[in-house]
Amino acid sequence: MSRLAMFGGTRTVDADAGASPAAAWPIVTDAEREAVLRVLDSGRLTSVERGEVQLLEQEWANYSGVRHCAALSSGTAAIELALVATRLEPGAEVLVPAFSFVATAAAPALRGFVPVYVDIDPVTYTIDPAAAAAAITPRTQAILAVHLHGLPCDMDALRALADRHGLFLVEDAAQAHGATYRGRQTGALGDVAAFSLNASKNLPTSGEGGLLTTDDESLYERVVLHRQFGEDLTGRGERAYLSKVIAGNAKLSSVQAAFTRCQLARLTERHEQRDRNVRRFLGRLAALGGIVTPRCPDDRTHAWFQLRLRFDNEKMGCPDVAPGALRTMLQRALRAEGVPVRPYQSLPLPAQPALRAALPPDRPYRPEDHPTTLAVIEDSLTMQRWHLNPAAGPLLERCADAFEKVWDQLELLLPPARSMTYRPLWQTEVPAAHA
Ligand SMILES: Cc1ncc(COP(=O)(O)O)c(C=O)c1O
């Protein structure tokens, strides 16, 4: 048995693997270079009519199976404008999962709405419809359904709940381009949806960007108004400089739209190869005792934006080791072998210092309100980025070798895990900064 790298043995995955072309993301080919240069040479750099931005909007609307798409400056802006354009009342409550990226809750808070945090489902890690039902009050006006890691939420249950209470159903599909629920694309599953085009995402741009999709024409028109200074720029002729609502600037540039159009042309083909690579990798990991690999219910497809791995201390034969301590030792051992595992989200959203400071006084943060979120944070790690590249198959095989090596010698990790002083971040009060 070869010695673990953390104890001086040879690492399983090459040190430069992360910088290799097989792990690169986004993939930049001559198509992207030429498209970007074409825009630069055209002189049409802003979102001019019938330019790259409008073409991207049309193509994404077609791909998603919706009537309208608006290109925006970020996924966060897309969530903000989705909520603004649904015309929620000031102070309206928006149900959000307690487990997500901070923008899911910051977007409603920035627009004067109140995020109300709901625990997640232990299998899908997405908002639990039963817990969402229990969180509804007379002030609730929307549900923000986050397709976390690329797996669509239980949208039928959420739709039924929204309809029963007259709520808007908004998709945060920032991580879920191309995933499907009962044969329909994300982006077409709620009243309105927000996607991120950040360079790390499955459908990236060369920096920051976002897309908003909806079938609702008047909602779309309000988004367009809010994306550019409240001006109606759909008519022909001279710009009138007439602002109909107070609004900022959340446009996407032509260069970025051109880059994303090239990525979109390869989205399906890359997804199919990624799906094969990831399933093979997860299959090898699932054979190791105690690793809970992501599950994708039969009625959905997964975009595999991130791969979350939970570690079951009972099945690993060490129920006495705190999940967080076990996870910390596994992270050290796997990273020493060259596997880039890392936590993704170390706090439930309401425990984020900024969001915690904004909680209504009658609803302080209580860890016991979101037990599944806390359990997942404590006992899991994620794989990010490498697996997005369709050429990453052999690299993932090496990563699986590393997991097998560590699992063969798990007993060596248990004494340090037992003796370490471990304190979860959510038990530490970090003050919010003064704005
Ligand atoms: C779930 C989720 N929502 C919203 C966002 C915000 O997207 P952006 O970074 O494009 O503003 C992200 C970005 O990572 C995300 O993961």
Short mmCIF file of N, CA and C in Angstrom, two decimals, residues 231-358:
data_model
loop_
_atom_site.label_atom_id
_atom_site.label_comp_id
_atom_site.label_asym_id
_atom_site.label_seq_id
_atom_site.Cartn_x
_atom_site.Cartn_y
_atom_site.Cartn_z
N GLU A 231 -35.21 53.74 -19.37
CA GLU A 231 -35.55 54.26 -20.72
C GLU A 231 -36.14 53.16 -21.60
N ASP A 232 -37.15 53.52 -22.35
CA ASP A 232 -37.70 52.60 -23.33
C ASP A 232 -36.93 52.78 -24.63
N LEU A 233 -36.09 51.82 -24.96
CA LEU A 233 -35.23 51.96 -26.14
C LEU A 233 -35.66 51.02 -27.26
N THR A 234 -36.90 50.52 -27.15
CA THR A 234 -37.33 49.55 -28.17
C THR A 234 -37.76 50.22 -29.47
N GLY A 235 -38.17 51.50 -29.38
CA GLY A 235 -38.63 52.19 -30.59
C GLY A 235 -37.46 52.58 -31.47
N ARG A 236 -37.75 52.99 -32.69
CA ARG A 236 -36.69 53.43 -33.60
C ARG A 236 -36.45 54.93 -33.41
N GLY A 237 -35.46 55.41 -34.07
CA GLY A 237 -35.23 56.85 -34.06
C GLY A 237 -34.32 57.30 -32.95
N GLU A 238 -34.25 58.60 -32.76
CA GLU A 238 -33.35 59.21 -31.78
C GLU A 238 -33.71 58.79 -30.37
N ARG A 239 -32.69 58.64 -29.53
CA ARG A 239 -32.92 58.33 -28.12
C ARG A 239 -33.52 59.57 -27.46
N ALA A 240 -34.63 59.37 -26.72
CA ALA A 240 -35.34 60.53 -26.16
C ALA A 240 -34.81 60.94 -24.78
N TYR A 241 -33.99 60.09 -24.17
CA TYR A 241 -33.51 60.36 -22.81
C TYR A 241 -34.67 60.59 -21.84
N LEU A 242 -35.64 59.71 -21.91
CA LEU A 242 -36.84 59.82 -21.10
C LEU A 242 -36.89 58.61 -20.18
N SER A 243 -36.74 58.85 -18.85
CA SER A 243 -36.72 57.72 -17.91
C SER A 243 -38.08 57.53 -17.27
N LYS A 244 -38.63 56.33 -17.42
CA LYS A 244 -39.98 56.08 -16.92
C LYS A 244 -39.97 55.49 -15.51
N VAL A 245 -38.87 54.86 -15.12
CA VAL A 245 -38.71 54.39 -13.73
C VAL A 245 -37.28 54.70 -13.31
N ILE A 246 -37.08 54.80 -12.01
CA ILE A 246 -35.71 54.99 -11.53
C ILE A 246 -35.00 53.65 -11.65
N ALA A 247 -33.95 53.62 -12.41
CA ALA A 247 -33.27 52.35 -12.65
C ALA A 247 -31.79 52.57 -12.89
N GLY A 248 -31.01 51.54 -12.64
CA GLY A 248 -29.58 51.61 -12.88
C GLY A 248 -29.25 51.08 -14.27
N ASN A 249 -28.04 50.54 -14.36
CA ASN A 249 -27.53 50.07 -15.64
C ASN A 249 -27.07 48.63 -15.46
N ALA A 250 -27.74 47.70 -16.10
CA ALA A 250 -27.40 46.28 -15.92
C ALA A 250 -27.29 45.57 -17.27
N LYS A 251 -26.68 46.24 -18.23
CA LYS A 251 -26.60 45.68 -19.58
C LYS A 251 -25.39 44.73 -19.72
N LEU A 252 -25.47 43.87 -20.70
CA LEU A 252 -24.35 43.01 -21.08
C LEU A 252 -23.67 43.63 -22.30
N SER A 253 -22.37 43.46 -22.41
CA SER A 253 -21.68 44.05 -23.58
C SER A 253 -21.70 43.08 -24.76
N SER A 254 -21.49 43.61 -25.95
CA SER A 254 -21.50 42.79 -27.17
C SER A 254 -20.36 41.77 -27.18
N VAL A 255 -19.19 42.18 -26.67
CA VAL A 255 -18.05 41.26 -26.65
C VAL A 255 -18.41 40.02 -25.81
N GLN A 256 -19.05 40.28 -24.67
CA GLN A 256 -19.39 39.16 -23.80
C GLN A 256 -20.47 38.28 -24.41
N ALA A 257 -21.42 38.92 -25.08
CA ALA A 257 -22.49 38.13 -25.72
C ALA A 257 -21.88 37.27 -26.83
N ALA A 258 -20.94 37.82 -27.59
CA ALA A 258 -20.32 37.06 -28.68
C ALA A 258 -19.58 35.84 -28.12
N PHE A 259 -18.88 36.04 -27.01
CA PHE A 259 -18.15 34.93 -26.37
C PHE A 259 -19.14 33.84 -25.94
N THR A 260 -20.22 34.27 -25.29
CA THR A 260 -21.19 33.28 -24.77
C THR A 260 -21.91 32.55 -25.90
N ARG A 261 -22.14 33.22 -27.01
CA ARG A 261 -22.79 32.52 -28.14
C ARG A 261 -21.94 31.35 -28.61
N CYS A 262 -20.62 31.53 -28.62
CA CYS A 262 -19.75 30.41 -29.01
C CYS A 262 -19.85 29.28 -27.99
N GLN A 263 -19.92 29.65 -26.71
CA GLN A 263 -20.05 28.63 -25.66
C GLN A 263 -21.38 27.89 -25.78
N LEU A 264 -22.41 28.65 -26.11
CA LEU A 264 -23.75 28.04 -26.23
C LEU A 264 -23.78 27.01 -27.37
N ALA A 265 -23.05 27.32 -28.43
CA ALA A 265 -23.04 26.38 -29.57
C ALA A 265 -22.47 25.02 -29.17
N ARG A 266 -21.67 24.98 -28.09
CA ARG A 266 -21.04 23.71 -27.66
C ARG A 266 -21.64 23.19 -26.35
N LEU A 267 -22.65 23.88 -25.82
CA LEU A 267 -23.16 23.55 -24.47
C LEU A 267 -23.63 22.09 -24.38
N THR A 268 -24.45 21.65 -25.34
CA THR A 268 -25.04 20.31 -25.24
C THR A 268 -23.97 19.23 -25.38
N GLU A 269 -23.12 19.40 -26.39
CA GLU A 269 -22.06 18.41 -26.63
C GLU A 269 -21.13 18.30 -25.40
N ARG A 270 -20.78 19.46 -24.81
CA ARG A 270 -19.90 19.42 -23.64
C ARG A 270 -20.62 18.81 -22.45
N HIS A 271 -21.90 19.13 -22.33
CA HIS A 271 -22.65 18.57 -21.21
C HIS A 271 -22.70 17.04 -21.31
N GLU A 272 -22.92 16.52 -22.52
CA GLU A 272 -23.06 15.07 -22.66
C GLU A 272 -21.77 14.34 -22.27
N GLN A 273 -20.63 14.88 -22.68
CA GLN A 273 -19.36 14.25 -22.31
C GLN A 273 -19.11 14.39 -20.80
N ARG A 274 -19.43 15.58 -20.26
CA ARG A 274 -19.27 15.80 -18.82
C ARG A 274 -20.13 14.81 -18.04
N ASP A 275 -21.34 14.62 -18.51
CA ASP A 275 -22.26 13.71 -17.83
C ASP A 275 -21.65 12.31 -17.77
N ARG A 276 -21.05 11.86 -18.87
CA ARG A 276 -20.43 10.52 -18.88
C ARG A 276 -19.25 10.48 -17.90
N ASN A 277 -18.39 11.51 -17.96
CA ASN A 277 -17.21 11.53 -17.07
C ASN A 277 -17.62 11.53 -15.61
N VAL A 278 -18.59 12.41 -15.30
CA VAL A 278 -18.98 12.59 -13.90
C VAL A 278 -19.64 11.31 -13.37
N ARG A 279 -20.51 10.70 -14.18
CA ARG A 279 -21.18 9.49 -13.70
C ARG A 279 -20.17 8.37 -13.43
N ARG A 280 -19.17 8.28 -14.28
CA ARG A 280 -18.15 7.24 -14.08
C ARG A 280 -17.36 7.51 -12.79
N PHE A 281 -16.99 8.79 -12.61
CA PHE A 281 -16.24 9.19 -11.41
C PHE A 281 -17.07 8.92 -10.15
N LEU A 282 -18.32 9.36 -10.18
CA LEU A 282 -19.17 9.19 -8.99
C LEU A 282 -19.44 7.70 -8.73
N GLY A 283 -19.52 6.92 -9.80
CA GLY A 283 -19.73 5.48 -9.64
C GLY A 283 -18.58 4.86 -8.86
N ARG A 284 -17.36 5.27 -9.15
CA ARG A 284 -16.21 4.73 -8.42
C ARG A 284 -16.25 5.17 -6.96
N LEU A 285 -16.63 6.43 -6.73
CA LEU A 285 -16.67 6.92 -5.35
C LEU A 285 -17.78 6.24 -4.55
N ALA A 286 -18.91 6.00 -5.21
CA ALA A 286 -20.04 5.40 -4.50
C ALA A 286 -19.71 4.00 -3.99
N ALA A 287 -18.71 3.36 -4.64
CA ALA A 287 -18.33 2.01 -4.21
C ALA A 287 -17.51 2.04 -2.92
N LEU A 288 -17.05 3.23 -2.52
CA LEU A 288 -16.27 3.34 -1.28
C LEU A 288 -17.24 3.55 -0.13
N GLY A 289 -17.05 2.84 0.94
CA GLY A 289 -18.00 2.92 2.05
C GLY A 289 -18.09 4.32 2.63
N GLY A 290 -19.31 4.81 2.77
CA GLY A 290 -19.51 6.05 3.53
C GLY A 290 -19.53 7.32 2.71
N ILE A 291 -19.25 7.25 1.39
CA ILE A 291 -19.36 8.48 0.58
C ILE A 291 -20.77 8.54 0.00
N VAL A 292 -21.46 9.63 0.26
CA VAL A 292 -22.79 9.83 -0.33
C VAL A 292 -22.59 10.73 -1.54
N THR A 293 -22.75 10.15 -2.73
CA THR A 293 -22.55 10.92 -3.97
C THR A 293 -23.86 11.60 -4.36
N PRO A 294 -23.81 12.64 -5.23
CA PRO A 294 -25.05 13.35 -5.59
C PRO A 294 -26.05 12.43 -6.26
N ARG A 295 -27.30 12.58 -5.87
CA ARG A 295 -28.34 11.77 -6.50
C ARG A 295 -29.20 12.65 -7.39
N CYS A 296 -29.54 12.14 -8.55
CA CYS A 296 -30.36 12.90 -9.49
C CYS A 296 -31.67 12.14 -9.68
N PRO A 297 -32.78 12.64 -9.14
CA PRO A 297 -34.05 11.91 -9.30
C PRO A 297 -34.34 11.64 -10.78
N ASP A 298 -35.09 10.56 -11.04
CA ASP A 298 -35.32 10.11 -12.42
C ASP A 298 -36.03 11.16 -13.29
N ASP A 299 -36.77 12.07 -12.66
CA ASP A 299 -37.53 13.04 -13.47
C ASP A 299 -36.70 14.28 -13.83
N ARG A 300 -35.38 14.28 -13.50
CA ARG A 300 -34.54 15.46 -13.78
C ARG A 300 -33.22 15.07 -14.43
N THR A 301 -32.58 16.05 -15.02
CA THR A 301 -31.17 15.87 -15.40
C THR A 301 -30.36 16.92 -14.64
N HIS A 302 -29.11 16.59 -14.43
CA HIS A 302 -28.23 17.39 -13.57
C HIS A 302 -27.21 18.10 -14.46
N ALA A 303 -26.97 19.38 -14.21
CA ALA A 303 -25.95 20.10 -15.00
C ALA A 303 -24.55 19.88 -14.43
N TRP A 304 -24.45 19.26 -13.23
CA TRP A 304 -23.15 18.95 -12.61
C TRP A 304 -22.26 20.18 -12.50
N PHE A 305 -22.82 21.31 -12.08
CA PHE A 305 -21.97 22.50 -11.89
C PHE A 305 -20.96 22.25 -10.77
N GLN A 306 -21.45 21.64 -9.70
CA GLN A 306 -20.55 21.23 -8.63
C GLN A 306 -20.93 19.82 -8.20
N LEU A 307 -19.95 19.10 -7.67
CA LEU A 307 -20.19 17.74 -7.19
C LEU A 307 -20.03 17.76 -5.68
N ARG A 308 -21.12 17.53 -4.96
CA ARG A 308 -21.03 17.54 -3.50
C ARG A 308 -20.94 16.10 -2.99
N LEU A 309 -19.96 15.88 -2.11
CA LEU A 309 -19.74 14.54 -1.55
C LEU A 309 -19.93 14.62 -0.05
N ARG A 310 -20.87 13.83 0.46
CA ARG A 310 -21.08 13.80 1.91
C ARG A 310 -20.36 12.58 2.49
N PHE A 311 -19.93 12.71 3.73
CA PHE A 311 -19.19 11.62 4.37
C PHE A 311 -19.97 11.16 5.60
N ASP A 312 -20.36 9.90 5.57
CA ASP A 312 -21.21 9.35 6.62
C ASP A 312 -20.32 8.67 7.67
N ASN A 313 -20.16 9.33 8.82
CA ASN A 313 -19.20 8.82 9.80
C ASN A 313 -19.59 7.44 10.35
N GLU A 314 -20.90 7.14 10.36
CA GLU A 314 -21.30 5.80 10.85
C GLU A 314 -20.87 4.73 9.85
N LYS A 315 -21.19 4.98 8.58
CA LYS A 315 -20.83 3.97 7.56
C LYS A 315 -19.31 3.86 7.39
N MET A 316 -18.61 4.93 7.79
CA MET A 316 -17.15 4.87 7.70
C MET A 316 -16.56 4.26 8.96
N GLY A 317 -17.44 3.83 9.87
CA GLY A 317 -16.98 3.12 11.06
C GLY A 317 -16.42 4.02 12.13
N CYS A 318 -16.77 5.31 12.12
CA CYS A 318 -16.24 6.20 13.16
C CYS A 318 -17.34 7.16 13.63
N PRO A 319 -18.43 6.63 14.18
CA PRO A 319 -19.54 7.49 14.61
C PRO A 319 -19.14 8.47 15.71
N ASP A 320 -18.02 8.18 16.37
CA ASP A 320 -17.59 9.06 17.47
C ASP A 320 -16.85 10.29 16.95
N VAL A 321 -16.46 10.31 15.67
CA VAL A 321 -15.70 11.47 15.14
C VAL A 321 -16.68 12.52 14.63
N ALA A 322 -16.50 13.75 15.07
CA ALA A 322 -17.40 14.83 14.65
C ALA A 322 -17.34 14.98 13.13
N PRO A 323 -18.50 15.11 12.46
CA PRO A 323 -18.48 15.20 11.00
C PRO A 323 -17.54 16.29 10.48
N GLY A 324 -17.52 17.43 11.15
CA GLY A 324 -16.67 18.53 10.68
C GLY A 324 -15.19 18.19 10.80
N ALA A 325 -14.81 17.48 11.86
CA ALA A 325 -13.41 17.09 12.05
C ALA A 325 -13.02 16.04 11.01
N LEU A 326 -13.92 15.10 10.76
CA LEU A 326 -13.66 14.07 9.75
C LEU A 326 -13.49 14.72 8.37
N ARG A 327 -14.40 15.64 8.06
CA ARG A 327 -14.34 16.34 6.77
C ARG A 327 -13.01 17.10 6.63
N THR A 328 -12.59 17.74 7.72
CA THR A 328 -11.34 18.52 7.68
C THR A 328 -10.14 17.62 7.40
N MET A 329 -10.11 16.45 8.04
CA MET A 329 -8.99 15.53 7.80
C MET A 329 -9.03 14.96 6.38
N LEU A 330 -10.24 14.65 5.91
CA LEU A 330 -10.36 14.12 4.54
C LEU A 330 -9.91 15.17 3.53
N GLN A 331 -10.27 16.42 3.80
CA GLN A 331 -9.85 17.48 2.89
C GLN A 331 -8.32 17.56 2.85
N ARG A 332 -7.70 17.49 4.02
CA ARG A 332 -6.23 17.56 4.05
C ARG A 332 -5.62 16.40 3.28
N ALA A 333 -6.15 15.20 3.52
CA ALA A 333 -5.56 14.01 2.87
C ALA A 333 -5.76 14.06 1.36
N LEU A 334 -6.97 14.42 0.94
CA LEU A 334 -7.27 14.42 -0.50
C LEU A 334 -6.52 15.53 -1.22
N ARG A 335 -6.44 16.67 -0.58
CA ARG A 335 -5.70 17.78 -1.23
C ARG A 335 -4.22 17.45 -1.33
N ALA A 336 -3.69 16.78 -0.32
CA ALA A 336 -2.28 16.37 -0.39
C ALA A 336 -2.08 15.43 -1.58
N GLU A 337 -3.09 14.62 -1.88
CA GLU A 337 -3.00 13.71 -3.05
C GLU A 337 -3.19 14.47 -4.36
N GLY A 338 -3.63 15.74 -4.27
CA GLY A 338 -3.81 16.54 -5.48
C GLY A 338 -5.24 16.70 -5.92
N VAL A 339 -6.21 16.27 -5.07
CA VAL A 339 -7.63 16.39 -5.44
C VAL A 339 -8.16 17.71 -4.88
N PRO A 340 -8.72 18.57 -5.73
CA PRO A 340 -9.08 19.92 -5.26
C PRO A 340 -10.44 19.97 -4.56
N VAL A 341 -10.62 19.18 -3.51
CA VAL A 341 -11.90 19.23 -2.77
C VAL A 341 -11.91 20.46 -1.87
N ARG A 342 -13.06 21.04 -1.71
CA ARG A 342 -13.17 22.21 -0.83
C ARG A 342 -14.62 22.36 -0.37
N PRO A 343 -14.78 23.03 0.79
CA PRO A 343 -16.17 23.31 1.20
C PRO A 343 -16.76 24.33 0.24
N TYR A 344 -18.05 24.27 0.05
CA TYR A 344 -18.74 25.35 -0.69
C TYR A 344 -19.91 25.74 0.18
N GLN A 345 -19.80 26.94 0.76
CA GLN A 345 -20.68 27.49 1.77
C GLN A 345 -20.36 26.87 3.14
N SER A 346 -19.86 27.71 4.02
CA SER A 346 -19.51 27.27 5.36
C SER A 346 -20.52 27.75 6.38
N LEU A 347 -21.54 28.47 5.90
CA LEU A 347 -22.55 29.03 6.80
C LEU A 347 -23.92 28.90 6.14
N PRO A 348 -24.97 28.65 6.93
CA PRO A 348 -26.32 28.85 6.38
C PRO A 348 -26.45 30.34 6.03
N LEU A 349 -27.23 30.67 5.02
CA LEU A 349 -27.33 32.09 4.62
C LEU A 349 -27.68 33.02 5.79
N PRO A 350 -28.65 32.64 6.64
CA PRO A 350 -28.99 33.61 7.71
C PRO A 350 -27.88 33.79 8.74
N ALA A 351 -26.84 32.93 8.68
CA ALA A 351 -25.71 33.12 9.60
C ALA A 351 -24.61 33.96 8.97
N GLN A 352 -24.74 34.30 7.69
CA GLN A 352 -23.76 35.21 7.06
C GLN A 352 -23.82 36.53 7.82
N PRO A 353 -22.69 37.07 8.24
CA PRO A 353 -22.74 38.27 9.09
C PRO A 353 -23.65 39.37 8.53
N ALA A 354 -23.55 39.64 7.23
CA ALA A 354 -24.33 40.75 6.66
C ALA A 354 -25.83 40.43 6.70
N LEU A 355 -26.18 39.21 6.37
CA LEU A 355 -27.60 38.85 6.31
C LEU A 355 -28.18 38.68 7.72
N ARG A 356 -27.35 38.22 8.62
CA ARG A 356 -27.79 38.04 10.01
C ARG A 356 -28.13 39.39 10.63
N ALA A 357 -27.28 40.39 10.31
CA ALA A 357 -27.51 41.73 10.86
C ALA A 357 -28.82 42.33 10.33
N ALA A 358 -29.27 41.82 9.17
CA ALA A 358 -30.48 42.39 8.55
C ALA A 358 -31.74 41.60 8.92
#
